[in-house]
mmCIF file of C-alpha atoms in Angstrom:
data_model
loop_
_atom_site.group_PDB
_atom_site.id
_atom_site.type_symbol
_atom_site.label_atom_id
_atom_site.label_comp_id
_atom_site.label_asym_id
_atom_site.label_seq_id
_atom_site.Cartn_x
_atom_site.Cartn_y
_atom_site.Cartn_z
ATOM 1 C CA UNK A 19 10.102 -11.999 -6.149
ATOM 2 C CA UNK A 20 13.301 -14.084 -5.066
ATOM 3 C CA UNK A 21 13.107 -12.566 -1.282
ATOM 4 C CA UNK A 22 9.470 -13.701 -0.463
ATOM 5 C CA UNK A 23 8.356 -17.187 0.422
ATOM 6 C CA UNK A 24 4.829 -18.348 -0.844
ATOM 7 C CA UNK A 25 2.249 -17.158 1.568
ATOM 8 C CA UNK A 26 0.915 -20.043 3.824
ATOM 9 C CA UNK A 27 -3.439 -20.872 3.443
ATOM 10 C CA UNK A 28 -5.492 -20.509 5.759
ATOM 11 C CA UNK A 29 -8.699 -20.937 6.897
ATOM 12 C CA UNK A 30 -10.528 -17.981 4.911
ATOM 13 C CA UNK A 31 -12.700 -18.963 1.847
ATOM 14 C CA UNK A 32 -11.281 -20.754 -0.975
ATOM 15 C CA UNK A 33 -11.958 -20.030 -4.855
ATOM 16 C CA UNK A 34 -14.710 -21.608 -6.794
ATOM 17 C CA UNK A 35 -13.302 -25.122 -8.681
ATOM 18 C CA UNK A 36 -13.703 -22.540 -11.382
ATOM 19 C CA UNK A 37 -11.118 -19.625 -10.112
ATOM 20 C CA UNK A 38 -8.872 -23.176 -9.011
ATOM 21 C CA UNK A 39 -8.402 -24.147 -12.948
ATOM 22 C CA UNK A 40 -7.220 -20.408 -13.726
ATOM 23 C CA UNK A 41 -5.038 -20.519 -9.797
ATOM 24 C CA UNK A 42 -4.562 -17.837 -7.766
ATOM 25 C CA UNK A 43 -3.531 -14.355 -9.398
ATOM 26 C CA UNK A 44 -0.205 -15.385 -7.835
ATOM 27 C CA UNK A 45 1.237 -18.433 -6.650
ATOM 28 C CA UNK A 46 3.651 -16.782 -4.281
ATOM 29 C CA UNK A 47 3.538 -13.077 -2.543
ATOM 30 C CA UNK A 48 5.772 -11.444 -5.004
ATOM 31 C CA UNK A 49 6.101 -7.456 -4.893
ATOM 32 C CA UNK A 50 3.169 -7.216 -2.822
ATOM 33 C CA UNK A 51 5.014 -7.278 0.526
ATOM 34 C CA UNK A 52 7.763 -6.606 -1.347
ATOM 35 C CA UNK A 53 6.596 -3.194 -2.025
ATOM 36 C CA UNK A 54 3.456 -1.743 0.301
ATOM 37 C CA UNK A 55 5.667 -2.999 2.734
ATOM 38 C CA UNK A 56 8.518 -1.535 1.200
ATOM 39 C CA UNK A 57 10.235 -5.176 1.291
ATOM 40 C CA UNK A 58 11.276 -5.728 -2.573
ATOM 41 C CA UNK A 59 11.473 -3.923 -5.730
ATOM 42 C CA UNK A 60 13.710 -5.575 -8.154
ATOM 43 C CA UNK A 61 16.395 -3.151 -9.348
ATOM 44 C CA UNK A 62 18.589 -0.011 -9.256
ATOM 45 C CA UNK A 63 19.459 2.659 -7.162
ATOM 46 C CA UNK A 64 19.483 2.156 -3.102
ATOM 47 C CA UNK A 65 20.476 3.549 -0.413
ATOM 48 C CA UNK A 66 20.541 2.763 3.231
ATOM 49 C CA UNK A 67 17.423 3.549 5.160
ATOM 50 C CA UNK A 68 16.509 1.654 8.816
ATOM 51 C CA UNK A 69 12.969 2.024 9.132
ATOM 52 C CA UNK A 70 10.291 -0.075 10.150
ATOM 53 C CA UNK A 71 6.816 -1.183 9.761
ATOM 54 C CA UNK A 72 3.080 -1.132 10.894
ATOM 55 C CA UNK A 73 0.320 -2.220 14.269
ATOM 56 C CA UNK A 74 -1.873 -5.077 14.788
ATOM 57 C CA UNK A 75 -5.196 -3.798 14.557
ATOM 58 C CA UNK A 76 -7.553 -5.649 12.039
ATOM 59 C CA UNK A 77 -9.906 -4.709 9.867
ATOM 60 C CA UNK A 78 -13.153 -3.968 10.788
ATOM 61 C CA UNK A 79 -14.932 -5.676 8.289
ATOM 62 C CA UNK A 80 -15.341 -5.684 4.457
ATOM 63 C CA UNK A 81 -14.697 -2.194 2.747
ATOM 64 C CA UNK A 82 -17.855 -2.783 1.186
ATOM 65 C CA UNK A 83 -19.003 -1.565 5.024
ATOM 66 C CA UNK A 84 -18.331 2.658 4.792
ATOM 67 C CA UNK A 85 -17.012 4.197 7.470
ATOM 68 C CA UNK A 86 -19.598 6.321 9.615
ATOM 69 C CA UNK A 87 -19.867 10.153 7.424
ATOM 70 C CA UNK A 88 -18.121 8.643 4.373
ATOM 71 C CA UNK A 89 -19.982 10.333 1.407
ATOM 72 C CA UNK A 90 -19.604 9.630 -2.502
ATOM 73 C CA UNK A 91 -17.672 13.184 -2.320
ATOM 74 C CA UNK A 92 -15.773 11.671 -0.070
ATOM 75 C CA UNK A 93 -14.686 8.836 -1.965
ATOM 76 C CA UNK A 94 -14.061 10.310 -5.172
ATOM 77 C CA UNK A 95 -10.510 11.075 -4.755
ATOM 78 C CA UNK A 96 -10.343 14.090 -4.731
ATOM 79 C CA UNK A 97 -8.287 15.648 -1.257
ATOM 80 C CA UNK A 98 -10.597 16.847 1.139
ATOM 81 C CA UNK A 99 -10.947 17.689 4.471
ATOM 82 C CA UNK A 100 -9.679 14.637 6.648
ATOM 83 C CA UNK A 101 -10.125 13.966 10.463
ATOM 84 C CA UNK A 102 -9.972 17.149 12.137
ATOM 85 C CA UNK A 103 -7.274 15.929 14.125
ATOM 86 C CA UNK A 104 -4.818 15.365 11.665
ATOM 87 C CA UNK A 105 -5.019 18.854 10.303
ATOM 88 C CA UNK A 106 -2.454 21.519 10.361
ATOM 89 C CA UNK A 107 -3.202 24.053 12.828
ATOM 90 C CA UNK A 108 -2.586 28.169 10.982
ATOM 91 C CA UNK A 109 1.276 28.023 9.681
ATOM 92 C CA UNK A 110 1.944 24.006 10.590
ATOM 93 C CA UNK A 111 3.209 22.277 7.609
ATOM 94 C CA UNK A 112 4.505 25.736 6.389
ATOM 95 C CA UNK A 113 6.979 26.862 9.009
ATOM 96 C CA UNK A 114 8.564 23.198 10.043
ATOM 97 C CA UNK A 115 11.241 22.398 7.798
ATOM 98 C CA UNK A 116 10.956 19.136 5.460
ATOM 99 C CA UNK A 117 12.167 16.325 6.970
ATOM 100 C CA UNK A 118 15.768 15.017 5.103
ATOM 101 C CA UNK A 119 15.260 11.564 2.968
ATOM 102 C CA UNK A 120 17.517 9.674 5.644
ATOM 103 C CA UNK A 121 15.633 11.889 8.457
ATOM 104 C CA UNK A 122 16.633 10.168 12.173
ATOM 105 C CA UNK A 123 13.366 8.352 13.777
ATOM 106 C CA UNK A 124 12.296 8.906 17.132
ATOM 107 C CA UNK A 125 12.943 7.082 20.193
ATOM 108 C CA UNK A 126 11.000 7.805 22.738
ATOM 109 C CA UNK A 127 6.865 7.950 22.939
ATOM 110 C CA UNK A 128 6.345 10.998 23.264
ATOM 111 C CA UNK A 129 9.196 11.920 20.102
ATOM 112 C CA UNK A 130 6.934 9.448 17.658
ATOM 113 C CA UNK A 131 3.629 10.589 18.464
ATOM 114 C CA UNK A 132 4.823 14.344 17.956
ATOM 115 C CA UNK A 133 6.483 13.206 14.835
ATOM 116 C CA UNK A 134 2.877 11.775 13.531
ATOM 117 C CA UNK A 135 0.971 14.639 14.522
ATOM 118 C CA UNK A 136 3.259 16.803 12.524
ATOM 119 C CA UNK A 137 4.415 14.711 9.993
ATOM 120 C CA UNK A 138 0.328 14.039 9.248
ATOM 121 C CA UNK A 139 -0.592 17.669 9.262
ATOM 122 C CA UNK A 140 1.993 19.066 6.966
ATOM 123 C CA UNK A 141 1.852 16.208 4.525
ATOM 124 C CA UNK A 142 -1.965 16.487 4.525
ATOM 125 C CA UNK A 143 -1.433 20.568 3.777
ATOM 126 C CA UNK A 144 1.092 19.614 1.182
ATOM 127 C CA UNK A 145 -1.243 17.285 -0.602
ATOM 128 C CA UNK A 146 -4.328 19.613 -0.745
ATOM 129 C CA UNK A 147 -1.839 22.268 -2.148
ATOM 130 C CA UNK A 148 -0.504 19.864 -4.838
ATOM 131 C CA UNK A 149 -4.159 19.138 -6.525
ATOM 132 C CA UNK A 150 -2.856 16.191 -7.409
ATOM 133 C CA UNK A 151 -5.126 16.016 -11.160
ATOM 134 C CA UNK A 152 -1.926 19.185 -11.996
ATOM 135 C CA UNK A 153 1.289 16.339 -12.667
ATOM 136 C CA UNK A 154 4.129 15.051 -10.591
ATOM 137 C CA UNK A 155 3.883 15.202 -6.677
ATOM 138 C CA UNK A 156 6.529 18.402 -5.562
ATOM 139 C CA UNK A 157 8.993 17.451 -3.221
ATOM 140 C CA UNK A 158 7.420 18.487 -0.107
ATOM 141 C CA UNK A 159 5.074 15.909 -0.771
ATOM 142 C CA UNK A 160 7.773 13.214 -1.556
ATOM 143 C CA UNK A 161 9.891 14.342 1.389
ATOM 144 C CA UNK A 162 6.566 14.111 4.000
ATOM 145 C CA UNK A 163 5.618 10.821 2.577
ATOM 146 C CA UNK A 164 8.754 9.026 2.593
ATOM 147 C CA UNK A 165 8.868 10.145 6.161
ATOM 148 C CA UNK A 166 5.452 9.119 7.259
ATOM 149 C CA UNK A 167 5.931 5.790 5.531
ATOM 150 C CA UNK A 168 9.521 5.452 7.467
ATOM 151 C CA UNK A 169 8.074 6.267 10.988
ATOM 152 C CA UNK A 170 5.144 4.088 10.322
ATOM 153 C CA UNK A 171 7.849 0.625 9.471
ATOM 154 C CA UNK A 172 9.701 2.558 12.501
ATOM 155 C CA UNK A 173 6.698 2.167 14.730
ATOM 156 C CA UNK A 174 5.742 -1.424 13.021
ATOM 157 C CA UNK A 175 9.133 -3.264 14.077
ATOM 158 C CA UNK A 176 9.015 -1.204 17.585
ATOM 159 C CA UNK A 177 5.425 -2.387 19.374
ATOM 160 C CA UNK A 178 5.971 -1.133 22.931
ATOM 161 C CA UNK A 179 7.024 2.315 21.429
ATOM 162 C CA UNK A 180 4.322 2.180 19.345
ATOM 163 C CA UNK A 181 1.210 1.169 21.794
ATOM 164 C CA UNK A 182 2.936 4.365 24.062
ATOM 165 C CA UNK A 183 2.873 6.525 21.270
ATOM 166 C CA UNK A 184 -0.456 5.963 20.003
ATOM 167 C CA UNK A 185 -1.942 5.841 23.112
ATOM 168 C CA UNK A 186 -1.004 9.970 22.992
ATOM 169 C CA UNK A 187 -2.349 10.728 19.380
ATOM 170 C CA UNK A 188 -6.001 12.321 18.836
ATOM 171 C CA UNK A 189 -8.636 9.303 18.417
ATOM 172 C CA UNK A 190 -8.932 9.637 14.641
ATOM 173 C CA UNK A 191 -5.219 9.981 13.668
ATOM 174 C CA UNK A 192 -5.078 6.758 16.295
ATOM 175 C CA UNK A 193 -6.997 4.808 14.546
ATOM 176 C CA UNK A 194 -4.904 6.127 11.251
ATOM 177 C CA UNK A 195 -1.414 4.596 12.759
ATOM 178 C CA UNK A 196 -3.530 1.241 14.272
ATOM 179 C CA UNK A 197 -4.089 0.213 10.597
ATOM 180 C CA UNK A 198 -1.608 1.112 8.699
ATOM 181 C CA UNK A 199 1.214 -0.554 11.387
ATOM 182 C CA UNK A 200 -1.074 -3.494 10.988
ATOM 183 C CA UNK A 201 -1.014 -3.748 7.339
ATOM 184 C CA UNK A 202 3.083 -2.960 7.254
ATOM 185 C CA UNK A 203 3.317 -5.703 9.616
ATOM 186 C CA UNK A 204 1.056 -7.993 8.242
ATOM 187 C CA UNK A 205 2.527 -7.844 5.375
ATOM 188 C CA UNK A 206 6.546 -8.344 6.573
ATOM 189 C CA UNK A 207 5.102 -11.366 8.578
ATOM 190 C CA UNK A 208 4.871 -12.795 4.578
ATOM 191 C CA UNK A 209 8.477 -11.984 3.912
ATOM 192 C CA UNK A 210 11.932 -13.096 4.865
ATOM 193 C CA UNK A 211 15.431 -11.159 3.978
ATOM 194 C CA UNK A 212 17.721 -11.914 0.879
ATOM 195 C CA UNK A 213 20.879 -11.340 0.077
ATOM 196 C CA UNK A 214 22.169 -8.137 -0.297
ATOM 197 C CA UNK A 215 24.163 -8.917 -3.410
ATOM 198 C CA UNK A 216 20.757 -9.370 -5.493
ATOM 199 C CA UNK A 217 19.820 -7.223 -8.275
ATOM 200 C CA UNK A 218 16.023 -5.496 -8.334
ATOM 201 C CA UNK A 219 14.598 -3.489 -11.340
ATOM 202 C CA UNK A 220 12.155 -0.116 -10.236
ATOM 203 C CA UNK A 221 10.766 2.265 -12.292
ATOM 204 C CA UNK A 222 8.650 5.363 -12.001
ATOM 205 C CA UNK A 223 5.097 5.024 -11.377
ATOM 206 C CA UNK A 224 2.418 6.287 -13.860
ATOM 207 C CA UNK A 225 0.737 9.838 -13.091
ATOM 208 C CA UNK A 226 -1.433 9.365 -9.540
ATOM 209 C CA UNK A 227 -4.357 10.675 -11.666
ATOM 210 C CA UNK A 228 -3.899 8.594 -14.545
ATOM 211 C CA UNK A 229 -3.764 5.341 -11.600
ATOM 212 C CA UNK A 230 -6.840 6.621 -10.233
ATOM 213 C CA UNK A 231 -8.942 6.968 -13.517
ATOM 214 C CA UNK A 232 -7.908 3.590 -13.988
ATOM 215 C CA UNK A 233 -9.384 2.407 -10.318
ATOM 216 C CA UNK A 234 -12.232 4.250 -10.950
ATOM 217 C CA UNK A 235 -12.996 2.437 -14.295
ATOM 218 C CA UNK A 236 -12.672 -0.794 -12.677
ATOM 219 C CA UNK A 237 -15.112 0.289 -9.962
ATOM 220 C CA UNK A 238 -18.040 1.320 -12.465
ATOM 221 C CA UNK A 239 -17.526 -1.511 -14.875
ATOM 222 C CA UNK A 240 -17.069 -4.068 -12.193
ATOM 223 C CA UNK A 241 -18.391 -3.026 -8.818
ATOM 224 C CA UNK A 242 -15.224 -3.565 -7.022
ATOM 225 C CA UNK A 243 -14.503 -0.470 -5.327
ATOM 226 C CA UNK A 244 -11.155 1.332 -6.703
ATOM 227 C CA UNK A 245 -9.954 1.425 -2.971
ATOM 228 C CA UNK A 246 -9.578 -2.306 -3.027
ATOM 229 C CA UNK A 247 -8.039 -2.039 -6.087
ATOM 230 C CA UNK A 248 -5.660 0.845 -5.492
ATOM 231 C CA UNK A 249 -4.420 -0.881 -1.927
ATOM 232 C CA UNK A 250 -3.453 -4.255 -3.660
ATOM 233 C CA UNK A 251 -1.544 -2.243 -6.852
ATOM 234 C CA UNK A 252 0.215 -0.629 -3.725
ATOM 235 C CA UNK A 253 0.766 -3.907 -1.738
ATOM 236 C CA UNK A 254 2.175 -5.651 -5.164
ATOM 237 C CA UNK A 255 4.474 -3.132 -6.877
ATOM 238 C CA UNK A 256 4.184 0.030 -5.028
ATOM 239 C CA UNK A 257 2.020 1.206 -7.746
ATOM 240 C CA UNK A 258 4.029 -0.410 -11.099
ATOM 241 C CA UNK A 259 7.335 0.960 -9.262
ATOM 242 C CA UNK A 260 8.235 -2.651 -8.520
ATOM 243 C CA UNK A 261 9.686 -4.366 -12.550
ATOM 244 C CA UNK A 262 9.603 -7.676 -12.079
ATOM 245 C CA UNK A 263 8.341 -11.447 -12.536
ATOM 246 C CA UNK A 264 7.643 -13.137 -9.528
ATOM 247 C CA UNK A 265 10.025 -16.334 -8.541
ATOM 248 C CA UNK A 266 6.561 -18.166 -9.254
ATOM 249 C CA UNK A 267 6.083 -16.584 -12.598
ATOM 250 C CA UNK A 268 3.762 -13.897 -11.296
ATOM 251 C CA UNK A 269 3.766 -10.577 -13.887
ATOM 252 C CA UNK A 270 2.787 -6.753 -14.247
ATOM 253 C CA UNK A 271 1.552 -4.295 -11.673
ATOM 254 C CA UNK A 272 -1.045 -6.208 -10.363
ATOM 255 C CA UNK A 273 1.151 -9.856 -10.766
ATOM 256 C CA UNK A 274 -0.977 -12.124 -12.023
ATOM 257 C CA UNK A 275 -0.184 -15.937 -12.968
ATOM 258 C CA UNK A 276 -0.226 -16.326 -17.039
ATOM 259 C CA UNK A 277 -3.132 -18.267 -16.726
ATOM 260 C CA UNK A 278 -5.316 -16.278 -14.568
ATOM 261 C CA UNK A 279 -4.569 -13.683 -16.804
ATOM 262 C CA UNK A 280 -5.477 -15.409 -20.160
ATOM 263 C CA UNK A 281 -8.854 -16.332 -18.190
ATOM 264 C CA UNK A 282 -9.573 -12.627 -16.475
ATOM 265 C CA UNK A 283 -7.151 -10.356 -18.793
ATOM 266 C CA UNK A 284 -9.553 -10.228 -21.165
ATOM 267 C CA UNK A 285 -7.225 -9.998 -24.203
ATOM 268 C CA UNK A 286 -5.029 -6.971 -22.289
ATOM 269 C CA UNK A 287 -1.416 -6.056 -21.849
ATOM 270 C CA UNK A 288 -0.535 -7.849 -18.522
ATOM 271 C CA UNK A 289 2.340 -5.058 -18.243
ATOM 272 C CA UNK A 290 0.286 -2.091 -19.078
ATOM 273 C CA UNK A 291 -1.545 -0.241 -15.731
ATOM 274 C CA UNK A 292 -4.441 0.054 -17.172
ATOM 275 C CA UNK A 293 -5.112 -3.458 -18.532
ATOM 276 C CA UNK A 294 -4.124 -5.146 -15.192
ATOM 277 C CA UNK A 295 -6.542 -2.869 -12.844
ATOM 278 C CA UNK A 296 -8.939 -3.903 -14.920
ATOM 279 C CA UNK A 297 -8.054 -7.441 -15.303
ATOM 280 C CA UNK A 298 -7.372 -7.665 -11.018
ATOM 281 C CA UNK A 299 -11.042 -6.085 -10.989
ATOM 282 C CA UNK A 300 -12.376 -8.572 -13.449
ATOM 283 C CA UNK A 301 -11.159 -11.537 -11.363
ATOM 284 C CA UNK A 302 -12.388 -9.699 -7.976
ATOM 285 C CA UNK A 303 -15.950 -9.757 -8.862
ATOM 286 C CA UNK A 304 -15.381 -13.106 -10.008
ATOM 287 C CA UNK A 305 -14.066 -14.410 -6.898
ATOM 288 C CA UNK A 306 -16.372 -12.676 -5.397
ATOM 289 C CA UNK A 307 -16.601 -8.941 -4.982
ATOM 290 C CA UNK A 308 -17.804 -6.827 -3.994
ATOM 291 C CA UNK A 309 -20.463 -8.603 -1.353
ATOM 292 C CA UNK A 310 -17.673 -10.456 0.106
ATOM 293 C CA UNK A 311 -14.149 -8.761 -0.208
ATOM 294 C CA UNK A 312 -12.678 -11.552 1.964
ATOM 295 C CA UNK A 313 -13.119 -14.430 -0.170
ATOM 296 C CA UNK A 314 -12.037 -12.062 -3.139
ATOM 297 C CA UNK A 315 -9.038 -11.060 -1.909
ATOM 298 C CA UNK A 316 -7.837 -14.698 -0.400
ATOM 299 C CA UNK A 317 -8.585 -15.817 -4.033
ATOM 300 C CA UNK A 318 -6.004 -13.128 -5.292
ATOM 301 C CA UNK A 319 -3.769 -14.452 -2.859
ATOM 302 C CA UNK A 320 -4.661 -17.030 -0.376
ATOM 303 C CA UNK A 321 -3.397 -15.333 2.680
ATOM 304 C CA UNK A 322 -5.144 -14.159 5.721
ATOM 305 C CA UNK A 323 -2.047 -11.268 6.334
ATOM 306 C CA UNK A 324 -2.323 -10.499 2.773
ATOM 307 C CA UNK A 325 -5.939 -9.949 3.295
ATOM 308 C CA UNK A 326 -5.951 -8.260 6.251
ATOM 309 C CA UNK A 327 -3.695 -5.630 4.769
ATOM 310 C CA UNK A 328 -5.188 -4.974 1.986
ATOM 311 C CA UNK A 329 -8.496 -3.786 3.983
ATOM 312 C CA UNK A 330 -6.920 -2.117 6.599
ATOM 313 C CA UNK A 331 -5.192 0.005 3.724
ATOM 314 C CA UNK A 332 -8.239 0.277 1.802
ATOM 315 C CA UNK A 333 -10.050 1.365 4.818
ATOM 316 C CA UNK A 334 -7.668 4.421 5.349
ATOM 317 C CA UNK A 335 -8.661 5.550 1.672
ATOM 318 C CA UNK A 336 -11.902 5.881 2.488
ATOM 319 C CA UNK A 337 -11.916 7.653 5.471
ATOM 320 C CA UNK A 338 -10.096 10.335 3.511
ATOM 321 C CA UNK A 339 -9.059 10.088 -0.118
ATOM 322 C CA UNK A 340 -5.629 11.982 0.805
ATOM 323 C CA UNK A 341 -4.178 8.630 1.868
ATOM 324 C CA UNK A 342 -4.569 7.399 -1.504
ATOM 325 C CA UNK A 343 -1.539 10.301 -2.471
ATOM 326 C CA UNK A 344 0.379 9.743 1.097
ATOM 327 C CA UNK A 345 0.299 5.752 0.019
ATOM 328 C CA UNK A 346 1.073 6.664 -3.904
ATOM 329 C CA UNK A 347 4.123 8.281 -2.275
ATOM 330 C CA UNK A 348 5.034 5.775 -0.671
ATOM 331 C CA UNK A 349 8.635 4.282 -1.897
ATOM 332 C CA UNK A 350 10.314 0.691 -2.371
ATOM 333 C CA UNK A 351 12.021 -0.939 0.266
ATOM 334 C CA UNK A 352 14.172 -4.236 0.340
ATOM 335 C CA UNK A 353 14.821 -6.363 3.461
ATOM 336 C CA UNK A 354 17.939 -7.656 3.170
ATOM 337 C CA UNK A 355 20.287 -9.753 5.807
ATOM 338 C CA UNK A 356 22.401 -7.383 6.046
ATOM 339 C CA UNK A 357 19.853 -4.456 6.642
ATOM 340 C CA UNK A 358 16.915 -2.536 5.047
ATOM 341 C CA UNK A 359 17.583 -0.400 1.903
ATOM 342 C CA UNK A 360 15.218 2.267 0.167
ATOM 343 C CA UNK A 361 15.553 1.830 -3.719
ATOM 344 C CA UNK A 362 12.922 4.379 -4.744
ATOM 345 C CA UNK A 363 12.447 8.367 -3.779
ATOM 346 C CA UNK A 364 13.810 11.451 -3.336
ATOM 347 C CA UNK A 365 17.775 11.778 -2.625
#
């Protein structure tokens, strides 16, 4: 996309001379921190929205590396029961009122770690009552996710209020707000603003359940695991909201390079969902994946941040498959010089 400059190498692994003659899935960090961290999205409605971003933990380690009491049940998608301490105690969720789409954001410590707690809880609650499999998220579940996702930038572009307010949250849902503040800012150290004037195309995402079969598919058939693949559909396009060709040439949900994709596409439709999970999984396990996610992912796109958020995000997914429809929910943001705008999500 026009707002994001190239992402810088580093020192992390480097593709095969093989993966070098098809390039990097993209030359340039297109949607990616466009949209996981809300920074691009090339297209229609917007309105104004000043939130932030994410913390600095790392990752801790490949994906490939479980958390401690992950289970296959766990992993399979399918909401669950998360850390303890991010669920709703008997009427949370139910009895606070839904937080408006241009909701104000705490200032104080004590304000933002409240604001988690709750926020968490009820959109957790909301999620396990959608059964996500059933259609189109309700609006509780838009309304809770656009406002965990804004308190999270919030938090991500406010580090002092941030450290303070994490240091008050329950270990677990600590640990939560650690990674994904790290990925959001991660991923805005890739970007830089553009000029309000400029025209981006969105569009709705596919069914979360359809997305997911499609992650899974690309798991079984190519051993990279679908929350590797589901966190960098989210950090390119916001999963296929995001209609655009990168300024590099990048394309689809998954932006690939037409030549990587003529090499890894395996005779797909670069703009179909479907097709490019399967293609971004095909050139995974070719760069590497899944014994060292790493080297995969800085072959996708040769940037430690990039990498770094990807896992981080990954990682939350696995601790509890409901992030997987918090992310989902997740809307497009663009950075602009002028300010931050929300193009996506409820009204």
């Amino acid at each position: 996309m026009k707002d994001l400059q190239p992402p810088n190498s580093d020192h992390a692994p480097h593709p095969s001379p093989a993966h070098r003659g098809a390039g990097p899935v993209r030359l340039a960090l297109v949607a990616a921190t466009a949209v996981v961290t809300g920074l691009s999205g090339c297209g229609a409605t917007s309105s104004a929205d000043p939130a932030g971003t994410s913390s600095s933990a790392g990752p801790a380690g490949s994906p490939a590396a479980r958390p401690g009491g992950a289970t296959a049940g766990t992993r399979s998608g399918e909401p669950s029961g998360g850390p303890a301490e991010a669920r709703p105690t008997a009427g949370a969720g139910a009895a606070r009122a839904l937080p408006a789409p241009g909701e104000p954001l705490p200032a104080t410590p004590a304000k933002l770690a409240t604001a988690l707690r709750e926020t968490t809880a009820a959109l957790n609650a909301a999620i396990d009552r959608w059964k996500p499999a059933k259609g189109a998220p309700p609006r509780d579940v838009e309304l809770l996710a656009l406002y965990h996702q804004r308190l999270y930038r919030h938090a991500a572009r406010n580090r002092t209020l941030a450290d303070r307010a994490f240091a008050r949250l329950p270990a677990a849902l600590a640990a939560q707000a650690r990674d994904n503040v790290g990925a959001i800012r991660e991923l805005l150290a890739l970007a830089r603003p553009i000029k309000p004037a400029a025209v981006f195309k969105v569009q709705p995402a596919r069914p979360a359940a359809e997305l997911l079969a499609h992650f899974k598919r690309g798991e079984r058939r190519f051993g990279v695991e679908w929350e590797v693949l589901a966190a960098v559909m989210l950090a390119e396009t916001k999963f296929g909201r995001v209609r655009a060709d990168s300024h590099a040439g990048a394309q689809g949900p998954m932006q690939f390079m037409p030549a990587t994709w003529r090499a890894y596409g395996m005779g797909g439709d670069v703009q179909d969902p479907g097709d490019a999970i399967m293609g971004a999984a095909n050139y995974l396990r070719a760069s590497g994946a899944p014994r060292d996610y790493r080297r995969a992912l800085h072959a996708y796109n040769p940037s430690r941040a990039y990498v770094n958020a990807i896992l981080l995000h990954a990682r939350q997914m696995k601790r509890d498959p409901r992030a997987y429809y918090a992310y989902y929910n997740w809307q497009v943001f663009v950075l602009t010089t002028e300010g931050e705008r929300r193009l996506t999500g409820p009204k």
